[in-house]
Coordinates of C-alpha atoms in Angstrom, one line a residue:
X1 CA 106.2 67.1 69.7
X2 CA 108.5 63.9 69.5
X3 CA 107.3 60.6 67.3
X4 CA 108.9 57.2 66.5
X5 CA 108.9 55.8 62.4
X6 CA 109.4 52.7 64.0
X7 CA 108.5 52.4 67.8
X8 CA 108.5 48.6 67.7
X9 CA 112.2 48.9 67.9
X10 CA 112.1 49.6 71.8
X11 CA 111.1 46.2 72.2
X12 CA 114.4 45.1 71.6
X13 CA 115.7 46.8 74.6
X14 CA 114.2 43.8 76.9
X15 CA 116.9 42.1 75.4
X16 CA 118.9 44.3 78.6
X17 CA 117.3 42.7 81.2
X18 CA 117.1 39.4 80.0
X19 CA 120.9 39.1 79.2
X20 CA 121.2 40.2 83.3
X21 CA 118.5 37.6 84.2
X22 CA 120.4 34.9 81.9
X23 CA 123.7 35.8 83.7
X24 CA 122.5 35.6 87.1
X25 CA 121.0 32.2 86.2
X26 CA 124.5 31.4 84.6
X27 CA 123.3 30.5 81.4
X28 CA 124.8 33.0 79.8
X29 CA 127.9 33.7 81.4
X30 CA 132.1 33.3 79.2
X31 CA 133.1 29.8 80.3
X32 CA 136.2 30.3 82.4
X33 CA 138.8 27.7 83.7
X34 CA 139.6 28.5 87.8
X35 CA 143.5 28.6 88.6
X36 CA 144.1 29.2 92.1
X37 CA 147.6 30.7 92.7
X38 CA 148.5 30.0 96.1
X39 CA 151.3 28.7 98.6
X40 CA 150.7 25.5 100.0
X41 CA 148.1 26.0 102.5
X42 CA 148.8 29.9 102.1
X43 CA 146.2 33.1 101.1
X44 CA 145.1 33.1 97.9
X45 CA 146.1 35.9 95.2
X46 CA 143.9 38.6 94.4
X47 CA 143.9 40.9 92.2
X48 CA 142.4 44.0 93.7
X49 CA 143.4 46.7 91.0
X50 CA 140.5 49.8 91.9
X51 CA 141.7 51.6 88.2
X52 CA 141.0 48.5 86.3
X53 CA 137.1 47.9 87.9
X54 CA 136.9 51.7 87.6
X55 CA 137.5 51.3 83.5
X56 CA 135.5 48.2 83.8
X57 CA 132.2 49.9 85.1
X58 CA 133.2 52.5 82.6
X59 CA 133.0 50.5 79.5
X60 CA 130.4 48.6 80.6
X61 CA 128.4 51.4 80.6
X62 CA 129.2 52.6 77.7
X63 CA 128.2 49.3 76.0
X64 CA 125.0 49.9 77.2
X65 CA 124.5 53.4 76.1
X66 CA 125.7 52.5 72.3
X67 CA 123.4 50.2 72.6
X68 CA 120.1 52.3 73.8
X69 CA 121.4 55.0 71.0
X70 CA 121.3 52.1 68.4
X71 CA 117.8 51.2 69.2
X72 CA 116.9 54.5 69.2
X73 CA 118.3 55.3 66.0
X74 CA 117.0 52.1 64.5
X75 CA 113.4 53.3 65.7
X76 CA 114.0 56.5 63.9
X77 CA 112.9 59.8 65.8
X78 CA 111.3 62.8 64.3
X79 CA 110.6 66.0 66.2
X80 CA 107.5 68.1 65.0
X81 CA 107.7 71.9 65.1
X82 CA 104.3 74.0 64.3
X83 CA 104.8 77.6 64.0
X84 CA 102.6 79.9 62.9
X85 CA 102.6 82.1 59.6
X86 CA 100.6 85.3 59.5
X87 CA 99.1 86.3 56.6
X88 CA 97.7 89.5 57.9
X89 CA 99.4 92.3 60.0
X90 CA 99.6 93.0 63.1
X91 CA 100.4 96.0 65.9
X92 CA 103.1 98.2 65.0
X93 CA 105.0 98.8 68.5
X94 CA 108.0 101.1 68.8
X95 CA 109.9 101.1 72.2
X96 CA 111.2 104.6 73.3
X97 CA 113.9 103.3 75.4
X98 CA 115.8 105.9 77.3
X99 CA 119.3 105.1 77.8
X100 CA 120.3 108.1 79.2
X101 CA 123.2 107.4 82.0
X102 CA 120.7 107.7 84.7
X103 CA 119.2 104.7 83.3
X104 CA 121.8 102.6 85.0
X105 CA 120.4 103.4 88.6
X106 CA 119.1 100.9 90.9
X107 CA 116.3 101.6 92.3
X108 CA 115.6 98.1 93.1
X109 CA 119.0 96.3 94.7
X110 CA 121.1 94.8 91.8
X111 CA 118.6 96.2 89.5
X112 CA 119.1 98.9 87.0
X113 CA 116.3 100.5 85.4
X114 CA 117.2 100.0 81.9
X115 CA 117.2 96.3 83.0
X116 CA 113.7 96.6 84.6
X117 CA 112.8 98.1 81.1
X118 CA 114.4 95.8 79.1
X119 CA 112.3 93.1 81.0
X120 CA 109.3 94.9 80.1
X121 CA 109.4 94.9 76.7
X122 CA 110.7 91.0 76.6
X123 CA 107.1 89.9 78.0
X124 CA 105.2 92.6 76.2
X125 CA 106.9 91.3 72.5
X126 CA 106.4 87.4 73.8
X127 CA 102.7 87.7 74.2
X128 CA 102.3 89.1 71.1
X129 CA 103.7 86.9 68.7
X130 CA 102.4 88.1 65.3
X131 CA 103.0 91.9 66.0
X132 CA 106.0 94.0 64.2
X133 CA 108.2 95.1 66.9
X134 CA 111.4 98.1 66.6
X135 CA 113.3 100.3 69.1
X136 CA 114.2 103.9 69.4
X137 CA 117.3 104.8 71.6
X138 CA 116.5 108.2 73.3
X139 CA 119.4 110.3 75.2
X140 CA 120.7 113.4 74.5
X141 CA 119.6 112.4 70.9
X142 CA 117.3 109.8 69.3
X143 CA 118.0 106.9 66.5
X144 CA 116.1 104.1 65.1
X145 CA 118.2 100.9 65.7
X146 CA 115.6 98.6 65.2
X147 CA 112.8 99.2 62.7
X148 CA 109.4 98.0 63.4
X149 CA 109.9 94.0 62.1
X150 CA 108.1 90.5 62.8
X151 CA 112.0 89.5 63.2
X152 CA 112.3 88.9 66.9
X153 CA 115.5 87.2 66.8
X154 CA 117.2 90.7 65.8
X155 CA 115.2 92.8 68.0
X156 CA 116.6 90.6 71.2
X157 CA 120.1 90.7 69.7
X158 CA 120.0 94.5 69.3
X159 CA 118.2 94.8 72.7
X160 CA 120.9 92.8 74.7
X161 CA 123.8 95.0 73.5
X162 CA 122.1 98.1 74.5
X163 CA 124.2 100.1 77.4
X164 CA 123.5 103.4 79.3
X165 CA 125.1 106.3 77.6
X166 CA 125.2 105.6 73.9
X167 CA 123.8 108.6 73.1
X168 CA 125.4 111.0 75.3
X169 CA 124.3 112.4 78.8
X170 CA 120.9 114.0 78.5
X171 CA 117.3 113.0 77.7
X172 CA 115.0 114.1 74.9
X173 CA 111.7 112.6 75.7
X174 CA 110.4 114.8 73.0
X175 CA 113.0 113.8 70.5
X176 CA 112.5 110.2 70.9
X177 CA 108.6 110.4 70.8
X178 CA 108.6 112.4 67.6
X179 CA 111.5 110.1 65.9
X180 CA 108.7 107.2 66.6
X181 CA 106.1 109.1 64.8
X182 CA 107.8 109.5 62.1
X183 CA 108.6 106.1 61.9
X184 CA 105.0 104.9 62.3
X185 CA 102.7 107.7 60.4
X186 CA 103.1 105.9 56.9
X187 CA 102.8 102.0 58.4
X188 CA 99.8 100.6 56.7
X189 CA 98.8 98.5 60.4
X190 CA 95.7 98.0 61.8
X191 CA 97.1 100.0 65.0
X192 CA 100.1 101.4 65.9
X193 CA 101.7 102.0 69.1
X194 CA 104.6 103.9 71.0
X195 CA 105.9 102.5 74.4
X196 CA 107.8 104.9 76.3
X197 CA 110.2 103.7 79.0
X198 CA 111.8 106.4 80.9
X199 CA 112.9 107.7 83.9
X200 CA 111.1 111.1 83.4
X201 CA 113.9 113.8 84.0
X202 CA 113.4 115.7 80.4
X203 CA 116.6 118.0 80.1
X204 CA 117.6 117.6 76.4
X205 CA 116.6 118.0 72.6
X206 CA 115.0 120.6 70.6
X207 CA 111.1 119.4 70.6
X208 CA 108.7 119.8 73.8
X209 CA 107.4 116.5 74.8
X210 CA 103.9 117.6 75.1
X211 CA 104.4 118.8 71.0
X212 CA 105.2 115.1 70.5
X213 CA 102.7 113.8 72.2
X214 CA 99.7 115.7 70.7
X215 CA 101.6 114.9 67.3
X216 CA 101.3 111.0 68.4
X217 CA 97.5 111.9 68.7
X218 CA 97.1 113.4 65.7
X219 CA 98.4 110.5 63.7
X220 CA 96.3 107.9 65.7
X221 CA 99.6 106.7 67.5
X222 CA 98.6 105.3 70.8
X223 CA 100.9 106.1 73.9
X224 CA 102.3 104.8 76.7
X225 CA 104.6 106.0 78.8
X226 CA 105.9 103.5 81.5
X227 CA 108.2 105.5 84.4
X228 CA 111.0 104.1 85.8
X229 CA 112.3 105.4 89.1
X230 CA 112.2 106.6 92.6
X231 CA 113.0 110.1 93.9
X232 CA 115.5 110.8 95.6
X233 CA 119.4 109.4 96.5
X234 CA 119.8 106.6 94.5
X235 CA 123.2 104.3 94.1
X236 CA 124.4 104.0 90.5
X237 CA 126.8 102.4 88.6
X238 CA 127.7 101.8 84.9
X239 CA 130.4 101.7 81.9
X240 CA 130.9 104.8 80.2
X241 CA 130.9 103.6 76.1
X242 CA 132.9 106.7 75.1
X243 CA 136.2 106.1 77.7
X244 CA 135.6 102.7 79.2
X245 CA 135.9 104.0 82.8
X246 CA 133.5 102.5 85.4
X247 CA 131.4 105.2 87.1
X248 CA 129.9 104.7 90.4
X249 CA 128.5 106.8 93.3
X250 CA 125.1 107.9 93.7
X251 CA 122.1 110.0 91.8
X252 CA 120.3 112.8 93.1
X253 CA 117.0 111.3 91.0
X254 CA 114.5 113.9 90.2
X255 CA 111.9 111.4 89.4
X256 CA 109.0 113.4 88.0
X257 CA 105.7 111.6 87.2
X258 CA 103.6 114.8 86.6
X259 CA 105.5 115.5 83.9
X260 CA 105.2 111.8 82.6
X261 CA 101.7 111.8 83.4
X262 CA 101.1 115.3 81.0
X263 CA 102.7 113.7 78.5
X264 CA 100.6 110.6 78.5
X265 CA 97.6 112.9 78.4
X266 CA 98.2 115.2 75.8
X267 CA 98.8 112.4 73.8
X268 CA 95.3 110.8 74.8
X269 CA 97.2 107.5 76.0
X270 CA 98.4 105.8 79.8
X271 CA 101.0 106.7 82.3
X272 CA 102.1 103.6 84.7
X273 CA 104.2 104.5 87.6
X274 CA 105.7 101.3 87.5
X275 CA 108.6 101.5 90.2
X276 CA 108.0 97.7 91.2
X277 CA 107.1 94.3 89.9
X278 CA 103.6 94.0 90.2
X279 CA 102.8 97.6 89.0
X280 CA 105.2 96.7 85.9
X281 CA 102.9 93.4 85.3
X282 CA 99.7 95.6 85.4
X283 CA 100.8 98.0 82.8
X284 CA 102.1 95.2 80.7
X285 CA 98.6 93.0 80.9
X286 CA 96.7 96.5 80.2
X287 CA 99.2 97.5 77.1
X288 CA 98.7 93.6 75.3
X289 CA 95.4 93.6 76.0
X290 CA 95.0 97.0 74.4
X291 CA 96.7 96.6 71.3
X292 CA 96.3 93.3 70.2
X293 CA 94.7 92.2 66.6
X294 CA 93.1 89.3 65.8
X295 CA 95.0 88.2 62.6
X296 CA 94.5 85.1 60.2
X297 CA 97.3 82.7 60.1
X298 CA 98.4 79.6 58.7
X299 CA 99.9 76.7 60.9
X300 CA 103.4 75.4 59.6
X301 CA 104.8 71.9 60.3
X302 CA 108.3 71.2 60.0
X303 CA 109.5 68.0 60.8
X304 CA 113.5 67.2 61.3
X305 CA 115.0 63.0 61.9
X306 CA 117.6 62.4 64.5
X307 CA 118.2 59.0 63.2
X308 CA 121.7 60.2 62.0
X309 CA 122.5 61.7 65.2
X310 CA 121.9 58.7 67.5
X311 CA 123.5 56.6 64.8
X312 CA 126.9 58.8 65.3
X313 CA 126.8 58.7 68.9
X314 CA 126.5 54.9 68.8
X315 CA 129.1 54.9 66.6
X316 CA 131.2 56.9 68.9
X317 CA 130.2 54.8 72.2
X318 CA 130.9 51.6 70.8
X319 CA 134.7 52.8 69.3
X320 CA 135.5 54.4 73.6
X321 CA 134.1 50.8 74.7
X322 CA 136.2 49.0 72.5
X323 CA 139.5 51.6 72.8
X324 CA 138.8 50.8 77.0
X325 CA 139.4 47.1 76.3
X326 CA 141.7 46.4 74.0
X327 CA 143.8 49.6 74.7
X328 CA 143.8 50.4 78.1
X329 CA 142.3 47.2 80.0
X330 CA 144.4 45.0 76.8
X331 CA 141.6 42.5 77.0
X332 CA 141.6 39.8 74.1
X333 CA 138.5 39.9 72.1

């Protein structure tokens, strides 16, 4: 929201149309003495320099813009910003994100499975501003890369840097869920939630996914499984983070919805097959609705004045105007 400490200053802008009106009536015009240079009964000399005319238009524009900035500075603009400061805890959400090479597959042309997963994560977070969120990366191994935090900036910064293949070639779903449970079980949050985003090809890790799912249920941690992918031959393209080489070709996708559904069932959770955007949106809506918590908060108001910025803009524009008139057009003021 924007307001002004001295809004009456804007009445000064009425001087602009008044000046044009007076000059049109030849009341407020510079005094000039006509001097015709020509041969007897010959054609008159005309000064026709398009570059000079262009610079003349430019300095008129910069002078006008500088005047407007000066008036705005006089009005002293203030930008008001309201921020929610939560005084109670919300839900702790840990995203278990599959970053195995198969997540680079493009079931939808031009969009990888990992990009769809990131989009889902962003949607859930933006709709739950008071929650603590974190990320567990999962491939051949699993690791907590963002502990549950309310600082969404740190979360999104890390999310941007995640690429397929960082933790090797493989998918250890059981290890990923267990890692998330370990970091959530001691939390004092009123609700704790794990969102697993994977293409379902469990082929690594020492912990069985069903065992990890039952562990989540024992610890009263909700589990949502978002399946990303399709069966069959799918184009794939990514840069191997270890070698720096680009890998491309076709992936024989063994996307298994039965396994993912069973994992969710073992945890008493929900499985959603998100092969398209409508299905993904529906799953996100359910997660947001189920995991929302009523939190107490206060509104923190911050005001920022922009007087100095407009004053600096005025100074720069006026210096530019003088430079064009005196330095380029060689006018005598």
